[in-house]
Amino acid sequence: MIILGIDTSSSLCSAGLADGAEIVTLIGQSSINLKHAHSEKLITLIDNLLRESGVDKKNIHAIAVSIGPGSFTGLRIGVSAAKGLSFRLDVPVVGVPTLNIIAEKVRFLDEPVHVAMTSRKNEFYYGVYVRGVCQSDTAVVTFDEMISKEIPILITDTPEAFKDKFSKPVIILDKDFSFPDMFCLMKL
C-alpha cells in the first residue's frame, strides 16, 4: 500500500512516499524551503519524487496531508492538491494535524513535550504531548502565557525567542524539530 504524504503548513514544502503494507517504510521524500512558492512547486515536487522513486501514481493507495495549524495559504494549497489527486486517482485522503506530526518525532521521550508554532504577532499554536499522544486541544497562546507554563521540553519554530525566558530550566529542541517530517505524517 503506497501512501503519498503532503505538507505545506510552513515555509517548507514537502512530499513523501511510503509503503504502509505492514509497517510504514519510507520510500522517498523531497522538500524545498522557498517562501510563497508552494503553489508553483508542489506538483512538480510530487512528480519528481514519483519518477525518482520509480513509483507509478496509479499505485498510490492513499494520501496523507497536514491540515494545520500553519500557514493558511500553504495549507489550502496542500489540501487542494491532495483533494485533486484523490479525485484523479480515486483514493482516500487522510488529514493529519500538523502539531501531531511534529510531536511524533519525539514520541520516545517520557517527559511532556510542548509544541509551540508561530501564529500571529506574539501568539503561538500550542499543544502538549506525552509519548506522541495529544494531551490538550490545540490552542492559541501568547508569548507571556507560554513563558508562564512549566515546560520540560519545548519544540518551536522560534527557539531563539524563548532562550533564557523561562523561570525554570527548559530543554528547547533545535528549530529543525519544528518542521513536519514526512515519515511521521504518513505513519500517523
JSON list of N, CA, C and O in Angstrom, two decimals, residues 143-166:
[
{"chain": "A", "resi": 143, "resn": "PHE", "atom": "N", "xyz": [2.91, 34.85, 23.96]},
{"chain": "A", "resi": 143, "resn": "PHE", "atom": "CA", "xyz": [4.28, 34.62, 24.43]},
{"chain": "A", "resi": 143, "resn": "PHE", "atom": "C", "xyz": [4.32, 34.61, 25.95]},
{"chain": "A", "resi": 143, "resn": "PHE", "atom": "O", "xyz": [4.93, 33.74, 26.57]},
{"chain": "A", "resi": 144, "resn": "ASP", "atom": "N", "xyz": [3.65, 35.58, 26.59]},
{"chain": "A", "resi": 144, "resn": "ASP", "atom": "CA", "xyz": [3.64, 35.65, 28.05]},
{"chain": "A", "resi": 144, "resn": "ASP", "atom": "C", "xyz": [3.00, 34.41, 28.68]},
{"chain": "A", "resi": 144, "resn": "ASP", "atom": "O", "xyz": [3.46, 33.92, 29.71]},
{"chain": "A", "resi": 145, "resn": "GLU", "atom": "N", "xyz": [1.93, 33.91, 28.05]},
{"chain": "A", "resi": 145, "resn": "GLU", "atom": "CA", "xyz": [1.31, 32.67, 28.55]},
{"chain": "A", "resi": 145, "resn": "GLU", "atom": "C", "xyz": [2.28, 31.50, 28.41]},
{"chain": "A", "resi": 145, "resn": "GLU", "atom": "O", "xyz": [2.35, 30.64, 29.30]},
{"chain": "A", "resi": 146, "resn": "MET", "atom": "N", "xyz": [3.02, 31.47, 27.31]},
{"chain": "A", "resi": 146, "resn": "MET", "atom": "CA", "xyz": [3.99, 30.39, 27.10]},
{"chain": "A", "resi": 146, "resn": "MET", "atom": "C", "xyz": [5.05, 30.38, 28.19]},
{"chain": "A", "resi": 146, "resn": "MET", "atom": "O", "xyz": [5.34, 29.34, 28.77]},
{"chain": "A", "resi": 147, "resn": "ILE", "atom": "N", "xyz": [5.64, 31.53, 28.46]},
{"chain": "A", "resi": 147, "resn": "ILE", "atom": "CA", "xyz": [6.76, 31.53, 29.42]},
{"chain": "A", "resi": 147, "resn": "ILE", "atom": "C", "xyz": [6.29, 31.37, 30.87]},
{"chain": "A", "resi": 147, "resn": "ILE", "atom": "O", "xyz": [7.09, 31.13, 31.75]},
{"chain": "A", "resi": 148, "resn": "SER", "atom": "N", "xyz": [4.98, 31.47, 31.11]},
{"chain": "A", "resi": 148, "resn": "SER", "atom": "CA", "xyz": [4.47, 31.24, 32.46]},
{"chain": "A", "resi": 148, "resn": "SER", "atom": "C", "xyz": [4.20, 29.76, 32.73]},
{"chain": "A", "resi": 148, "resn": "SER", "atom": "O", "xyz": [3.96, 29.37, 33.86]},
{"chain": "A", "resi": 149, "resn": "LYS", "atom": "N", "xyz": [4.26, 28.93, 31.71]},
{"chain": "A", "resi": 149, "resn": "LYS", "atom": "CA", "xyz": [3.98, 27.50, 31.85]},
{"chain": "A", "resi": 149, "resn": "LYS", "atom": "C", "xyz": [5.20, 26.74, 32.35]},
{"chain": "A", "resi": 149, "resn": "LYS", "atom": "O", "xyz": [6.33, 27.16, 32.14]},
{"chain": "A", "resi": 150, "resn": "GLU", "atom": "N", "xyz": [4.95, 25.63, 33.01]},
{"chain": "A", "resi": 150, "resn": "GLU", "atom": "CA", "xyz": [6.03, 24.73, 33.39]},
{"chain": "A", "resi": 150, "resn": "GLU", "atom": "C", "xyz": [6.22, 23.75, 32.25]},
{"chain": "A", "resi": 150, "resn": "GLU", "atom": "O", "xyz": [5.37, 22.90, 32.01]},
{"chain": "A", "resi": 151, "resn": "ILE", "atom": "N", "xyz": [7.31, 23.91, 31.54]},
{"chain": "A", "resi": 151, "resn": "ILE", "atom": "CA", "xyz": [7.57, 23.15, 30.32]},
{"chain": "A", "resi": 151, "resn": "ILE", "atom": "C", "xyz": [8.89, 22.43, 30.47]},
{"chain": "A", "resi": 151, "resn": "ILE", "atom": "O", "xyz": [9.94, 23.08, 30.59]},
{"chain": "A", "resi": 152, "resn": "PRO", "atom": "N", "xyz": [8.89, 21.09, 30.43]},
{"chain": "A", "resi": 152, "resn": "PRO", "atom": "CA", "xyz": [10.17, 20.38, 30.48]},
{"chain": "A", "resi": 152, "resn": "PRO", "atom": "C", "xyz": [10.90, 20.40, 29.13]},
{"chain": "A", "resi": 152, "resn": "PRO", "atom": "O", "xyz": [12.11, 20.58, 29.07]},
{"chain": "A", "resi": 153, "resn": "ILE", "atom": "N", "xyz": [10.13, 20.20, 28.03]},
{"chain": "A", "resi": 153, "resn": "ILE", "atom": "CA", "xyz": [10.72, 20.13, 26.69]},
{"chain": "A", "resi": 153, "resn": "ILE", "atom": "C", "xyz": [9.85, 20.95, 25.75]},
{"chain": "A", "resi": 153, "resn": "ILE", "atom": "O", "xyz": [8.62, 20.80, 25.74]},
{"chain": "A", "resi": 154, "resn": "LEU", "atom": "N", "xyz": [10.49, 21.79, 24.93]},
{"chain": "A", "resi": 154, "resn": "LEU", "atom": "CA", "xyz": [9.76, 22.65, 24.01]},
{"chain": "A", "resi": 154, "resn": "LEU", "atom": "C", "xyz": [10.27, 22.46, 22.59]},
{"chain": "A", "resi": 154, "resn": "LEU", "atom": "O", "xyz": [11.48, 22.46, 22.35]},
{"chain": "A", "resi": 155, "resn": "ILE", "atom": "N", "xyz": [9.32, 22.30, 21.66]},
{"chain": "A", "resi": 155, "resn": "ILE", "atom": "CA", "xyz": [9.63, 22.34, 20.23]},
{"chain": "A", "resi": 155, "resn": "ILE", "atom": "C", "xyz": [8.95, 23.59, 19.69]},
{"chain": "A", "resi": 155, "resn": "ILE", "atom": "O", "xyz": [7.75, 23.77, 19.86]},
{"chain": "A", "resi": 156, "resn": "THR", "atom": "N", "xyz": [9.73, 24.44, 19.03]},
{"chain": "A", "resi": 156, "resn": "THR", "atom": "CA", "xyz": [9.18, 25.67, 18.48]},
{"chain": "A", "resi": 156, "resn": "THR", "atom": "C", "xyz": [9.96, 26.07, 17.24]},
{"chain": "A", "resi": 156, "resn": "THR", "atom": "O", "xyz": [11.13, 25.71, 17.08]},
{"chain": "A", "resi": 157, "resn": "ASP", "atom": "N", "xyz": [9.29, 26.83, 16.38]},
{"chain": "A", "resi": 157, "resn": "ASP", "atom": "CA", "xyz": [9.96, 27.34, 15.19]},
{"chain": "A", "resi": 157, "resn": "ASP", "atom": "C", "xyz": [10.71, 28.64, 15.48]},
{"chain": "A", "resi": 157, "resn": "ASP", "atom": "O", "xyz": [11.38, 29.18, 14.61]},
{"chain": "A", "resi": 158, "resn": "THR", "atom": "N", "xyz": [10.62, 29.11, 16.72]},
{"chain": "A", "resi": 158, "resn": "THR", "atom": "CA", "xyz": [11.36, 30.31, 17.14]},
{"chain": "A", "resi": 158, "resn": "THR", "atom": "C", "xyz": [12.09, 30.06, 18.46]},
{"chain": "A", "resi": 158, "resn": "THR", "atom": "O", "xyz": [11.83, 30.72, 19.46]},
{"chain": "A", "resi": 159, "resn": "PRO", "atom": "N", "xyz": [13.04, 29.12, 18.48]},
{"chain": "A", "resi": 159, "resn": "PRO", "atom": "CA", "xyz": [13.72, 28.80, 19.74]},
{"chain": "A", "resi": 159, "resn": "PRO", "atom": "C", "xyz": [14.47, 29.98, 20.34]},
{"chain": "A", "resi": 159, "resn": "PRO", "atom": "O", "xyz": [14.54, 30.11, 21.57]},
{"chain": "A", "resi": 160, "resn": "GLU", "atom": "N", "xyz": [15.00, 30.85, 19.48]},
{"chain": "A", "resi": 160, "resn": "GLU", "atom": "CA", "xyz": [15.76, 31.99, 19.97]},
{"chain": "A", "resi": 160, "resn": "GLU", "atom": "C", "xyz": [14.89, 32.94, 20.81]},
{"chain": "A", "resi": 160, "resn": "GLU", "atom": "O", "xyz": [15.38, 33.59, 21.74]},
{"chain": "A", "resi": 161, "resn": "ALA", "atom": "N", "xyz": [13.59, 32.99, 20.52]},
{"chain": "A", "resi": 161, "resn": "ALA", "atom": "CA", "xyz": [12.69, 33.89, 21.26]},
{"chain": "A", "resi": 161, "resn": "ALA", "atom": "C", "xyz": [12.50, 33.43, 22.71]},
{"chain": "A", "resi": 161, "resn": "ALA", "atom": "O", "xyz": [12.20, 34.25, 23.58]},
{"chain": "A", "resi": 162, "resn": "PHE", "atom": "N", "xyz": [12.68, 32.13, 22.96]},
{"chain": "A", "resi": 162, "resn": "PHE", "atom": "CA", "xyz": [12.42, 31.59, 24.30]},
{"chain": "A", "resi": 162, "resn": "PHE", "atom": "C", "xyz": [13.67, 31.39, 25.13]},
{"chain": "A", "resi": 162, "resn": "PHE", "atom": "O", "xyz": [13.58, 31.09, 26.32]},
{"chain": "A", "resi": 163, "resn": "LYS", "atom": "N", "xyz": [14.83, 31.54, 24.53]},
{"chain": "A", "resi": 163, "resn": "LYS", "atom": "CA", "xyz": [16.08, 31.30, 25.25]},
{"chain": "A", "resi": 163, "resn": "LYS", "atom": "C", "xyz": [16.16, 32.21, 26.48]},
{"chain": "A", "resi": 163, "resn": "LYS", "atom": "O", "xyz": [15.99, 33.42, 26.39]},
{"chain": "A", "resi": 164, "resn": "ASP", "atom": "N", "xyz": [16.38, 31.60, 27.63]},
{"chain": "A", "resi": 164, "resn": "ASP", "atom": "CA", "xyz": [16.53, 32.31, 28.91]},
{"chain": "A", "resi": 164, "resn": "ASP", "atom": "C", "xyz": [15.29, 33.08, 29.35]},
{"chain": "A", "resi": 164, "resn": "ASP", "atom": "O", "xyz": [15.38, 34.01, 30.15]},
{"chain": "A", "resi": 165, "resn": "LYS", "atom": "N", "xyz": [14.12, 32.72, 28.87]},
{"chain": "A", "resi": 165, "resn": "LYS", "atom": "CA", "xyz": [12.88, 33.44, 29.23]},
{"chain": "A", "resi": 165, "resn": "LYS", "atom": "C", "xyz": [12.07, 32.71, 30.30]},
{"chain": "A", "resi": 165, "resn": "LYS", "atom": "O", "xyz": [11.21, 33.31, 30.92]},
{"chain": "A", "resi": 166, "resn": "PHE", "atom": "N", "xyz": [12.32, 31.41, 30.50]},
{"chain": "A", "resi": 166, "resn": "PHE", "atom": "CA", "xyz": [11.56, 30.64, 31.48]},
{"chain": "A", "resi": 166, "resn": "PHE", "atom": "C", "xyz": [12.19, 30.76, 32.85]},
{"chain": "A", "resi": 166, "resn": "PHE", "atom": "O", "xyz": [13.42, 30.89, 32.97]}
]
